[in-house]
mmCIF file of C-alpha atoms in Angstrom:
data_model
loop_
_atom_site.group_PDB
_atom_site.id
_atom_site.type_symbol
_atom_site.label_atom_id
_atom_site.label_comp_id
_atom_site.label_asym_id
_atom_site.label_seq_id
_atom_site.Cartn_x
_atom_site.Cartn_y
_atom_site.Cartn_z
ATOM 1 C CA UNK A 6 88.162 125.205 94.164
ATOM 2 C CA UNK A 7 86.649 126.678 97.324
ATOM 3 C CA UNK A 8 85.538 123.301 98.664
ATOM 4 C CA UNK A 9 89.079 121.969 98.560
ATOM 5 C CA UNK A 10 90.886 124.664 100.534
ATOM 6 C CA UNK A 11 90.912 122.463 103.656
ATOM 7 C CA UNK A 12 92.459 119.458 101.908
ATOM 8 C CA UNK A 13 95.749 118.404 103.435
ATOM 9 C CA UNK A 14 98.504 117.003 101.261
ATOM 10 C CA UNK A 15 99.207 113.445 102.396
ATOM 11 C CA UNK A 16 102.671 112.099 102.967
ATOM 12 C CA UNK A 17 103.977 109.547 100.460
ATOM 13 C CA UNK A 18 105.631 106.930 102.682
ATOM 14 C CA UNK A 19 107.978 104.438 101.001
ATOM 15 C CA UNK A 20 109.721 101.287 102.232
ATOM 16 C CA UNK A 21 113.487 101.278 102.662
ATOM 17 C CA UNK A 22 115.094 97.932 103.436
ATOM 18 C CA UNK A 23 118.619 99.336 103.005
ATOM 19 C CA UNK A 24 120.400 102.680 103.040
ATOM 20 C CA UNK A 25 120.563 102.585 99.232
ATOM 21 C CA UNK A 26 116.785 102.089 99.041
ATOM 22 C CA UNK A 27 116.239 104.926 101.544
ATOM 23 C CA UNK A 28 118.152 107.364 99.377
ATOM 24 C CA UNK A 29 116.475 106.067 96.221
ATOM 25 C CA UNK A 30 112.963 106.439 97.651
ATOM 26 C CA UNK A 31 113.568 110.016 98.764
ATOM 27 C CA UNK A 32 115.325 110.917 95.499
ATOM 28 C CA UNK A 33 112.250 109.659 93.630
ATOM 29 C CA UNK A 34 109.764 111.692 95.647
ATOM 30 C CA UNK A 35 108.963 109.957 98.937
ATOM 31 C CA UNK A 36 108.186 112.392 101.766
ATOM 32 C CA UNK A 37 109.144 109.776 104.345
ATOM 33 C CA UNK A 38 110.538 106.254 104.531
ATOM 34 C CA UNK A 39 110.216 103.461 107.060
ATOM 35 C CA UNK A 40 113.130 101.217 107.919
ATOM 36 C CA UNK A 41 113.973 98.421 110.335
ATOM 37 C CA UNK A 42 116.505 98.600 113.126
ATOM 38 C CA UNK A 43 118.608 95.668 114.245
ATOM 39 C CA UNK A 44 115.988 94.653 116.833
ATOM 40 C CA UNK A 45 112.229 94.431 117.451
ATOM 41 C CA UNK A 46 111.231 94.443 113.761
ATOM 42 C CA UNK A 47 109.298 92.080 111.492
ATOM 43 C CA UNK A 48 111.649 91.752 108.519
ATOM 44 C CA UNK A 49 114.547 89.690 109.798
ATOM 45 C CA UNK A 50 115.805 89.143 106.236
ATOM 46 C CA UNK A 51 115.686 92.802 105.215
ATOM 47 C CA UNK A 52 118.902 94.861 105.321
ATOM 48 C CA UNK A 53 118.146 96.239 108.758
ATOM 49 C CA UNK A 54 119.944 99.425 109.808
ATOM 50 C CA UNK A 55 122.735 99.899 112.316
ATOM 51 C CA UNK A 56 122.743 103.132 114.320
ATOM 52 C CA UNK A 57 125.481 104.483 112.040
ATOM 53 C CA UNK A 58 123.393 103.755 108.937
ATOM 54 C CA UNK A 59 120.345 105.316 110.594
ATOM 55 C CA UNK A 60 122.358 108.469 111.272
ATOM 56 C CA UNK A 61 123.435 108.645 107.618
ATOM 57 C CA UNK A 62 119.869 107.991 106.465
ATOM 58 C CA UNK A 63 118.446 110.668 108.756
ATOM 59 C CA UNK A 64 121.023 113.198 107.557
ATOM 60 C CA UNK A 65 120.139 112.455 103.922
ATOM 61 C CA UNK A 66 116.412 112.665 104.665
ATOM 62 C CA UNK A 67 116.710 115.986 106.520
ATOM 63 C CA UNK A 68 118.725 117.450 103.653
ATOM 64 C CA UNK A 69 115.777 116.620 101.378
ATOM 65 C CA UNK A 70 112.982 117.631 103.808
ATOM 66 C CA UNK A 71 111.995 114.016 104.407
ATOM 67 C CA UNK A 72 111.457 111.868 107.504
ATOM 68 C CA UNK A 73 112.615 108.441 108.646
ATOM 69 C CA UNK A 74 110.484 106.090 110.744
ATOM 70 C CA UNK A 75 111.653 102.838 112.367
ATOM 71 C CA UNK A 76 109.438 99.753 112.444
ATOM 72 C CA UNK A 77 109.701 97.947 115.791
ATOM 73 C CA UNK A 78 106.468 96.016 115.419
ATOM 74 C CA UNK A 79 107.231 92.503 116.616
ATOM 75 C CA UNK A 80 105.149 90.653 119.222
ATOM 76 C CA UNK A 81 107.312 90.254 122.324
ATOM 77 C CA UNK A 82 107.455 87.150 124.445
ATOM 78 C CA UNK A 83 108.892 87.104 127.971
ATOM 79 C CA UNK A 84 112.351 88.651 127.966
ATOM 80 C CA UNK A 85 112.159 90.004 124.406
ATOM 81 C CA UNK A 86 111.553 93.530 125.656
ATOM 82 C CA UNK A 87 114.864 93.673 127.537
ATOM 83 C CA UNK A 88 116.983 96.524 126.217
ATOM 84 C CA UNK A 89 114.058 98.136 124.406
ATOM 85 C CA UNK A 90 114.288 101.355 126.397
ATOM 86 C CA UNK A 91 117.927 101.862 125.418
ATOM 87 C CA UNK A 92 117.131 100.991 121.776
ATOM 88 C CA UNK A 93 114.344 103.597 121.637
ATOM 89 C CA UNK A 94 116.542 106.240 123.273
ATOM 90 C CA UNK A 95 119.305 105.570 120.774
ATOM 91 C CA UNK A 96 117.095 105.906 117.699
ATOM 92 C CA UNK A 97 115.460 109.013 119.205
ATOM 93 C CA UNK A 98 118.872 110.610 119.680
ATOM 94 C CA UNK A 99 119.890 109.681 116.116
ATOM 95 C CA UNK A 100 116.983 111.777 114.869
ATOM 96 C CA UNK A 101 114.374 109.192 113.882
ATOM 97 C CA UNK A 102 110.993 110.935 113.444
ATOM 98 C CA UNK A 103 108.822 108.145 114.921
ATOM 99 C CA UNK A 104 108.787 104.479 115.827
ATOM 100 C CA UNK A 105 106.094 102.090 114.523
ATOM 101 C CA UNK A 106 105.011 99.630 117.237
ATOM 102 C CA UNK A 107 102.241 97.076 117.790
ATOM 103 C CA UNK A 108 103.051 95.440 121.140
ATOM 104 C CA UNK A 109 101.598 97.358 124.143
ATOM 105 C CA UNK A 110 104.667 96.508 126.222
ATOM 106 C CA UNK A 111 106.993 98.124 123.702
ATOM 107 C CA UNK A 112 104.641 101.110 123.382
ATOM 108 C CA UNK A 113 104.692 101.637 127.149
ATOM 109 C CA UNK A 114 108.482 101.279 127.283
ATOM 110 C CA UNK A 115 108.965 103.773 124.459
ATOM 111 C CA UNK A 116 106.635 106.377 125.958
ATOM 112 C CA UNK A 117 108.072 106.123 129.463
ATOM 113 C CA UNK A 118 111.762 105.462 128.741
ATOM 114 C CA UNK A 119 112.302 107.439 125.523
ATOM 115 C CA UNK A 120 110.185 110.578 125.921
ATOM 116 C CA UNK A 121 110.155 112.770 122.843
ATOM 117 C CA UNK A 122 110.130 109.874 120.369
ATOM 118 C CA UNK A 123 106.678 109.816 118.671
ATOM 119 C CA UNK A 124 104.949 106.432 118.510
ATOM 120 C CA UNK A 125 102.824 105.192 115.605
ATOM 121 C CA UNK A 126 100.608 102.117 115.951
ATOM 122 C CA UNK A 127 101.555 99.386 113.473
ATOM 123 C CA UNK A 128 99.061 97.756 111.118
ATOM 124 C CA UNK A 129 99.957 94.563 113.025
ATOM 125 C CA UNK A 130 97.626 95.811 115.781
ATOM 126 C CA UNK A 131 94.621 95.607 113.388
ATOM 127 C CA UNK A 132 92.992 98.966 114.180
ATOM 128 C CA UNK A 133 89.638 98.997 112.373
ATOM 129 C CA UNK A 134 87.406 101.520 114.199
ATOM 130 C CA UNK A 135 87.585 105.034 115.593
ATOM 131 C CA UNK A 136 87.133 103.925 119.218
ATOM 132 C CA UNK A 137 90.398 102.009 118.900
ATOM 133 C CA UNK A 138 92.126 105.049 117.404
ATOM 134 C CA UNK A 139 90.815 107.230 120.244
ATOM 135 C CA UNK A 140 92.139 104.712 122.782
ATOM 136 C CA UNK A 141 95.634 104.891 121.334
ATOM 137 C CA UNK A 142 95.451 108.673 121.084
ATOM 138 C CA UNK A 143 94.725 108.800 124.820
ATOM 139 C CA UNK A 144 97.734 106.538 125.393
ATOM 140 C CA UNK A 145 99.918 109.193 123.755
ATOM 141 C CA UNK A 146 100.288 107.915 120.173
ATOM 142 C CA UNK A 147 100.393 110.412 117.307
ATOM 143 C CA UNK A 148 99.404 108.141 114.411
ATOM 144 C CA UNK A 149 97.656 104.843 113.689
ATOM 145 C CA UNK A 150 98.400 102.668 110.669
ATOM 146 C CA UNK A 151 95.003 101.223 109.793
ATOM 147 C CA UNK A 152 94.444 97.517 109.290
ATOM 148 C CA UNK A 153 94.507 96.634 105.597
ATOM 149 C CA UNK A 154 90.996 95.236 105.986
ATOM 150 C CA UNK A 155 89.361 98.648 106.531
ATOM 151 C CA UNK A 156 86.969 99.841 103.807
ATOM 152 C CA UNK A 157 86.909 103.355 102.356
ATOM 153 C CA UNK A 158 83.508 103.901 103.976
ATOM 154 C CA UNK A 159 85.048 102.978 107.333
ATOM 155 C CA UNK A 160 88.007 105.302 106.698
ATOM 156 C CA UNK A 161 85.532 108.163 106.225
ATOM 157 C CA UNK A 162 83.669 107.249 109.427
ATOM 158 C CA UNK A 163 86.921 106.955 111.396
ATOM 159 C CA UNK A 164 88.069 110.386 110.250
ATOM 160 C CA UNK A 165 84.751 111.966 111.319
ATOM 161 C CA UNK A 166 85.253 110.830 114.912
ATOM 162 C CA UNK A 167 88.963 111.289 115.595
ATOM 163 C CA UNK A 168 91.723 113.731 114.705
ATOM 164 C CA UNK A 169 94.665 111.374 115.291
ATOM 165 C CA UNK A 170 96.846 110.964 112.199
ATOM 166 C CA UNK A 171 95.761 108.147 109.893
ATOM 167 C CA UNK A 172 98.207 106.120 107.806
ATOM 168 C CA UNK A 173 96.843 103.642 105.257
ATOM 169 C CA UNK A 174 98.425 101.170 102.867
ATOM 170 C CA UNK A 175 97.976 102.082 99.207
ATOM 171 C CA UNK A 176 100.298 99.727 97.347
ATOM 172 C CA UNK A 177 102.019 96.376 97.728
ATOM 173 C CA UNK A 178 101.569 92.884 99.078
ATOM 174 C CA UNK A 179 98.502 91.933 101.096
ATOM 175 C CA UNK A 180 98.426 89.506 104.013
ATOM 176 C CA UNK A 181 95.892 86.695 103.589
ATOM 177 C CA UNK A 182 95.128 86.983 107.310
ATOM 178 C CA UNK A 183 94.578 90.027 109.470
ATOM 179 C CA UNK A 184 98.094 91.425 109.776
ATOM 180 C CA UNK A 185 99.648 90.259 113.017
ATOM 181 C CA UNK A 186 97.168 87.422 113.436
ATOM 182 C CA UNK A 187 98.634 84.708 111.183
ATOM 183 C CA UNK A 188 100.339 81.568 112.473
ATOM 184 C CA UNK A 189 100.613 79.609 109.208
ATOM 185 C CA UNK A 190 104.360 80.190 109.039
ATOM 186 C CA UNK A 191 104.756 79.078 112.669
ATOM 187 C CA UNK A 192 102.907 75.837 111.910
ATOM 188 C CA UNK A 193 104.412 75.062 108.500
ATOM 189 C CA UNK A 194 108.042 76.035 108.991
ATOM 190 C CA UNK A 195 108.437 76.898 112.699
ATOM 191 C CA UNK A 196 109.259 80.493 111.738
ATOM 192 C CA UNK A 197 107.268 83.022 113.755
ATOM 193 C CA UNK A 198 105.497 85.445 111.422
ATOM 194 C CA UNK A 199 104.872 87.883 114.265
ATOM 195 C CA UNK A 200 108.480 87.987 115.394
ATOM 196 C CA UNK A 201 110.231 88.606 112.085
ATOM 197 C CA UNK A 202 110.435 85.176 110.479
ATOM 198 C CA UNK A 203 107.450 84.804 108.132
ATOM 199 C CA UNK A 204 108.102 82.162 105.453
ATOM 200 C CA UNK A 205 105.010 83.277 103.483
ATOM 201 C CA UNK A 206 103.375 79.857 103.710
ATOM 202 C CA UNK A 207 100.198 81.320 102.213
ATOM 203 C CA UNK A 208 102.023 81.746 98.907
ATOM 204 C CA UNK A 209 103.058 78.088 98.687
ATOM 205 C CA UNK A 210 101.197 75.810 96.277
ATOM 206 C CA UNK A 211 98.979 73.196 97.918
ATOM 207 C CA UNK A 212 97.374 70.013 96.630
ATOM 208 C CA UNK A 213 93.766 69.076 97.407
ATOM 209 C CA UNK A 214 92.836 65.713 98.904
ATOM 210 C CA UNK A 215 89.629 63.722 99.142
ATOM 211 C CA UNK A 216 89.724 62.354 102.691
ATOM 212 C CA UNK A 217 86.386 60.790 103.703
ATOM 213 C CA UNK A 218 85.712 60.550 107.425
ATOM 214 C CA UNK A 219 87.401 57.525 108.959
ATOM 215 C CA UNK A 220 89.759 56.919 106.044
ATOM 216 C CA UNK A 221 93.394 56.311 106.838
ATOM 217 C CA UNK A 222 95.670 59.073 105.556
ATOM 218 C CA UNK A 223 97.503 56.754 103.144
ATOM 219 C CA UNK A 224 94.184 55.886 101.464
ATOM 220 C CA UNK A 225 93.353 59.509 100.638
ATOM 221 C CA UNK A 226 93.067 60.491 96.977
ATOM 222 C CA UNK A 227 94.879 63.492 95.561
ATOM 223 C CA UNK A 228 93.010 65.914 93.330
ATOM 224 C CA UNK A 229 96.105 66.545 91.226
ATOM 225 C CA UNK A 230 95.148 66.673 87.586
ATOM 226 C CA UNK A 231 91.521 67.452 88.423
ATOM 227 C CA UNK A 232 92.134 71.147 89.124
ATOM 228 C CA UNK A 233 93.727 73.666 86.780
ATOM 229 C CA UNK A 234 96.666 74.388 89.079
ATOM 230 C CA UNK A 235 97.858 73.859 92.653
ATOM 231 C CA UNK A 236 95.961 75.957 95.184
ATOM 232 C CA UNK A 237 97.435 78.829 97.193
ATOM 233 C CA UNK A 238 95.911 81.051 99.868
ATOM 234 C CA UNK A 239 97.654 84.157 98.562
ATOM 235 C CA UNK A 240 96.067 87.502 97.736
ATOM 236 C CA UNK A 241 96.995 89.658 94.765
ATOM 237 C CA UNK A 242 98.769 92.921 95.494
ATOM 238 C CA UNK A 243 97.090 96.217 96.317
ATOM 239 C CA UNK A 244 97.166 99.320 94.137
ATOM 240 C CA UNK A 245 95.184 102.462 94.922
ATOM 241 C CA UNK A 246 96.686 104.687 92.223
ATOM 242 C CA UNK A 247 93.246 105.189 90.635
ATOM 243 C CA UNK A 248 91.668 106.308 93.931
ATOM 244 C CA UNK A 249 93.959 109.029 95.303
ATOM 245 C CA UNK A 250 91.060 111.543 95.646
ATOM 246 C CA UNK A 251 89.093 109.179 97.920
ATOM 247 C CA UNK A 252 92.075 108.750 100.224
ATOM 248 C CA UNK A 253 92.816 112.469 100.462
ATOM 249 C CA UNK A 254 89.204 113.604 100.801
ATOM 250 C CA UNK A 255 88.650 111.102 103.606
ATOM 251 C CA UNK A 256 91.543 112.521 105.591
ATOM 252 C CA UNK A 257 94.317 109.948 105.197
ATOM 253 C CA UNK A 258 97.523 111.653 106.353
ATOM 254 C CA UNK A 259 100.053 109.141 105.036
ATOM 255 C CA UNK A 260 99.913 106.883 101.949
ATOM 256 C CA UNK A 261 101.976 103.818 102.761
ATOM 257 C CA UNK A 262 103.744 101.657 100.177
ATOM 258 C CA UNK A 263 104.624 98.090 101.195
ATOM 259 C CA UNK A 264 107.914 96.447 100.247
ATOM 260 C CA UNK A 265 111.024 96.733 102.443
ATOM 261 C CA UNK A 266 112.347 93.579 100.747
ATOM 262 C CA UNK A 267 111.744 94.936 97.219
ATOM 263 C CA UNK A 268 114.400 96.282 94.811
ATOM 264 C CA UNK A 269 115.447 99.877 94.116
ATOM 265 C CA UNK A 270 113.674 99.431 90.761
ATOM 266 C CA UNK A 271 110.395 98.894 92.632
ATOM 267 C CA UNK A 272 111.017 101.581 95.261
ATOM 268 C CA UNK A 273 111.973 104.240 92.704
ATOM 269 C CA UNK A 274 109.089 103.464 90.361
ATOM 270 C CA UNK A 275 106.293 103.300 92.931
ATOM 271 C CA UNK A 276 107.520 106.363 94.859
ATOM 272 C CA UNK A 277 107.743 108.293 91.580
ATOM 273 C CA UNK A 278 104.186 107.356 90.560
ATOM 274 C CA UNK A 279 102.434 108.140 93.854
ATOM 275 C CA UNK A 280 104.345 111.419 94.216
ATOM 276 C CA UNK A 281 103.188 112.420 90.719
ATOM 277 C CA UNK A 282 99.580 111.480 91.459
ATOM 278 C CA UNK A 283 99.442 113.327 94.786
ATOM 279 C CA UNK A 284 101.092 116.421 93.320
ATOM 280 C CA UNK A 285 98.659 116.402 90.391
ATOM 281 C CA UNK A 286 95.608 116.147 92.643
ATOM 282 C CA UNK A 287 96.726 118.812 95.098
ATOM 283 C CA UNK A 288 97.574 121.209 92.258
ATOM 284 C CA UNK A 289 94.043 121.082 90.840
ATOM 285 C CA UNK A 290 91.513 118.818 92.600
ATOM 286 C CA UNK A 291 88.616 119.959 90.412
ATOM 287 C CA UNK A 292 90.218 118.858 87.166
ATOM 288 C CA UNK A 293 92.264 115.910 88.426
ATOM 289 C CA UNK A 294 92.407 112.880 86.147
ATOM 290 C CA UNK A 295 94.202 109.577 86.569
ATOM 291 C CA UNK A 296 96.919 109.276 83.940
ATOM 292 C CA UNK A 297 97.274 106.012 82.067
ATOM 293 C CA UNK A 298 101.052 106.403 82.199
ATOM 294 C CA UNK A 299 100.946 106.086 86.002
ATOM 295 C CA UNK A 300 99.123 102.768 85.765
ATOM 296 C CA UNK A 301 101.412 101.525 82.991
ATOM 297 C CA UNK A 302 104.427 102.456 85.083
ATOM 298 C CA UNK A 303 103.247 100.435 88.087
ATOM 299 C CA UNK A 304 102.707 97.359 85.928
ATOM 300 C CA UNK A 305 106.376 97.539 84.929
ATOM 301 C CA UNK A 306 107.337 96.506 88.463
ATOM 302 C CA UNK A 307 104.245 94.419 89.295
ATOM 303 C CA UNK A 308 105.032 90.935 90.578
ATOM 304 C CA UNK A 309 101.396 89.892 90.863
ATOM 305 C CA UNK A 310 98.048 91.133 89.662
ATOM 306 C CA UNK A 311 96.638 94.258 91.311
ATOM 307 C CA UNK A 312 93.394 95.101 93.121
ATOM 308 C CA UNK A 313 92.012 97.621 95.622
ATOM 309 C CA UNK A 314 92.023 95.118 98.490
ATOM 310 C CA UNK A 315 89.205 95.708 101.000
ATOM 311 C CA UNK A 316 88.639 99.388 100.231
ATOM 312 C CA UNK A 317 85.543 98.983 98.034
ATOM 313 C CA UNK A 318 84.310 95.414 98.563
ATOM 314 C CA UNK A 319 85.229 92.195 100.297
ATOM 315 C CA UNK A 320 87.794 90.469 98.069
ATOM 316 C CA UNK A 321 86.518 87.589 95.932
ATOM 317 C CA UNK A 322 88.268 84.769 94.082
ATOM 318 C CA UNK A 323 89.267 87.432 91.541
ATOM 319 C CA UNK A 324 91.574 88.920 94.167
ATOM 320 C CA UNK A 325 93.346 85.620 94.821
ATOM 321 C CA UNK A 326 96.393 84.150 93.069
ATOM 322 C CA UNK A 327 94.509 81.304 91.458
ATOM 323 C CA UNK A 328 93.296 80.611 87.955
ATOM 324 C CA UNK A 329 94.313 82.229 84.668
ATOM 325 C CA UNK A 330 96.520 85.292 84.932
ATOM 326 C CA UNK A 331 96.206 88.573 83.091
ATOM 327 C CA UNK A 332 99.304 89.164 81.018
ATOM 328 C CA UNK A 333 101.602 91.584 82.770
ATOM 329 C CA UNK A 334 104.347 93.424 80.827
ATOM 330 C CA UNK A 335 107.541 92.416 82.559
ATOM 331 C CA UNK A 336 110.590 94.663 82.709
ATOM 332 C CA UNK A 337 114.091 93.954 83.979
ATOM 333 C CA UNK A 338 116.076 96.541 85.921
ATOM 334 C CA UNK A 339 119.430 96.685 84.124
ATOM 335 C CA UNK A 340 121.359 99.657 85.463
ATOM 336 C CA UNK A 341 121.663 103.104 86.983
ATOM 337 C CA UNK A 342 123.356 106.294 85.837
ATOM 338 C CA UNK A 343 126.528 107.180 87.764
ATOM 339 C CA UNK A 344 127.598 110.200 85.695
ATOM 340 C CA UNK A 345 126.787 112.109 82.522
ATOM 341 C CA UNK A 346 128.986 114.221 80.248
ATOM 342 C CA UNK A 347 126.846 116.848 78.539
ATOM 343 C CA UNK A 348 129.546 117.702 76.002
ATOM 344 C CA UNK A 349 129.968 114.162 74.678
ATOM 345 C CA UNK A 350 126.464 112.938 75.589
ATOM 346 C CA UNK A 351 128.063 109.900 77.217
ATOM 347 C CA UNK A 352 126.557 108.288 80.330
ATOM 348 C CA UNK A 353 128.502 106.260 82.851
ATOM 349 C CA UNK A 354 126.353 103.340 83.976
ATOM 350 C CA UNK A 355 126.549 100.714 86.708
ATOM 351 C CA UNK A 356 125.110 97.469 85.382
ATOM 352 C CA UNK A 357 122.516 95.597 87.458
ATOM 353 C CA UNK A 358 121.413 92.964 84.923
ATOM 354 C CA UNK A 359 122.568 91.626 81.574
ATOM 355 C CA UNK A 360 122.003 93.678 78.427
ATOM 356 C CA UNK A 361 123.619 93.950 74.993
ATOM 357 C CA UNK A 362 124.243 96.228 72.034
ATOM 358 C CA UNK A 363 121.026 96.344 69.995
ATOM 359 C CA UNK A 364 118.704 96.114 73.000
ATOM 360 C CA UNK A 365 115.874 98.618 73.327
ATOM 361 C CA UNK A 366 116.167 100.187 76.787
ATOM 362 C CA UNK A 367 114.257 102.769 78.810
ATOM 363 C CA UNK A 368 115.743 105.509 81.011
ATOM 364 C CA UNK A 369 113.601 107.020 83.770
ATOM 365 C CA UNK A 370 114.173 109.507 86.552
ATOM 366 C CA UNK A 371 112.393 111.536 89.258
ATOM 367 C CA UNK A 372 109.512 113.680 88.098
ATOM 368 C CA UNK A 373 108.456 111.205 85.429
ATOM 369 C CA UNK A 374 111.316 111.794 83.003
ATOM 370 C CA UNK A 375 111.265 108.913 80.493
ATOM 371 C CA UNK A 376 112.735 108.036 77.122
ATOM 372 C CA UNK A 377 113.677 104.907 75.187
ATOM 373 C CA UNK A 378 116.586 104.221 72.869
ATOM 374 C CA UNK A 379 118.606 101.425 71.356
ATOM 375 C CA UNK A 380 122.017 100.532 72.755
ATOM 376 C CA UNK A 381 124.320 101.455 69.864
ATOM 377 C CA UNK A 382 127.671 100.921 71.553
ATOM 378 C CA UNK A 383 129.252 100.327 74.966
ATOM 379 C CA UNK A 384 132.714 100.522 76.480
ATOM 380 C CA UNK A 385 133.994 98.943 79.682
ATOM 381 C CA UNK A 386 135.816 100.896 82.395
ATOM 382 C CA UNK A 387 139.096 100.431 80.505
ATOM 383 C CA UNK A 388 137.675 102.092 77.396
ATOM 384 C CA UNK A 389 137.401 98.863 75.385
ATOM 385 C CA UNK A 390 134.379 98.352 73.121
ATOM 386 C CA UNK A 391 132.075 95.565 74.282
ATOM 387 C CA UNK A 392 128.913 94.113 72.779
ATOM 388 C CA UNK A 393 127.300 93.008 76.031
ATOM 389 C CA UNK A 394 127.368 93.757 79.763
ATOM 390 C CA UNK A 395 127.252 90.366 81.520
ATOM 391 C CA UNK A 396 128.959 91.102 84.832
ATOM 392 C CA UNK A 397 126.908 92.381 87.794
ATOM 393 C CA UNK A 398 127.829 95.877 89.011
ATOM 394 C CA UNK A 399 130.320 96.455 86.166
ATOM 395 C CA UNK A 400 130.925 100.085 85.174
ATOM 396 C CA UNK A 401 130.491 101.004 81.513
ATOM 397 C CA UNK A 402 129.915 104.008 79.285
ATOM 398 C CA UNK A 403 127.420 104.471 76.477
ATOM 399 C CA UNK A 404 126.045 107.284 74.304
ATOM 400 C CA UNK A 405 122.524 108.471 75.147
ATOM 401 C CA UNK A 406 120.055 110.325 72.934
ATOM 402 C CA UNK A 407 118.808 112.630 75.705
ATOM 403 C CA UNK A 408 120.470 114.144 78.801
ATOM 404 C CA UNK A 409 120.348 111.957 81.922
ATOM 405 C CA UNK A 410 121.126 112.608 85.577
ATOM 406 C CA UNK A 411 122.934 110.773 88.353
ATOM 407 C CA UNK A 412 120.449 108.371 89.942
ATOM 408 C CA UNK A 413 118.375 107.787 86.805
ATOM 409 C CA UNK A 414 117.453 104.131 86.293
ATOM 410 C CA UNK A 415 117.534 101.906 83.204
ATOM 411 C CA UNK A 416 115.304 98.929 82.380
ATOM 412 C CA UNK A 417 114.373 96.814 79.404
ATOM 413 C CA UNK A 418 111.393 94.696 78.488
ATOM 414 C CA UNK A 419 111.912 91.000 79.115
ATOM 415 C CA UNK A 420 112.027 88.607 76.195
ATOM 416 C CA UNK A 421 108.682 86.887 75.599
#
């Protein structure tokens, strides 16, 4: 144990596209969350926060010893930076812990016009070496979010040469290009990926054509039927749950989960898993073991196959969304617990997806509390017995076989 006394517990940093997701992430173990404001961000379709919502989110976070960061990582064109100084001052005064920026103009504006608001360099800036991190440290930044293309060997080398805080992605979607360097969406759909409008053109399915030099376009031959499936340029998702010790031992200060557009089912599950893994390692590094239940849990919310990205090798065709898929157990998020009566063992539930009497369902909560049961009976909010819950957000009651808590989630396995 002596060799591990200097290990620092990393922050588990979760995405929060809405105020509900912010509270969910923190309730399920996140030490910090990152959100978008109503300007200068890269998720124009996420539920970006007003100043009032930020204030409520910050108050909730502080009450639970957590932090809130704001992503303002767009690339600015002429005129886009107008009003940025006031925006940064407002979020500073609300109590935001740091702003995540990639554009040097916005960084300069924040440092000079909103002193006291820490600045973190976004992954959009593609920082891949310690000289770059040292440069930004000298500019006054406190933390750098590494490019997702950095290897674990490079992480170790970077940490040896700089003491600036390092944040690294550990879970979620990967960009097929260097983050912040892709213009596919601009070309395909005239939506600027670097200014909040990415249409994820890399995930579209493409045909292949045989177009010999000099041949008119209408004479080209499609390869449809000659390949197993349409081609995409999309990467599988990242998951580093099996490599927490490497990240901690190499000095990563913040473990970042991607997914501001994802559901509360995803946010709660992934935050819960990484919190459990980090806690387990820090409690006893010498005897730490990856638990199969953590991996199984992540697959319950997986949308694509999983890999370790660039951390241990350059991705191959096995890390692309092409060819035969591994079978992934799919679960549907069906509800959340609103109240529980210990005397009657009745839970009040808000429905999020259809389920019926007779279904096998799973309850889960913070700290890896899990159990399964069959739905034996349900009543609507008027006390009438019902055999199914078809209406979104309807309130119902049901008996449960174990105690549950407000905020616990419910899911069921999808039909084959």
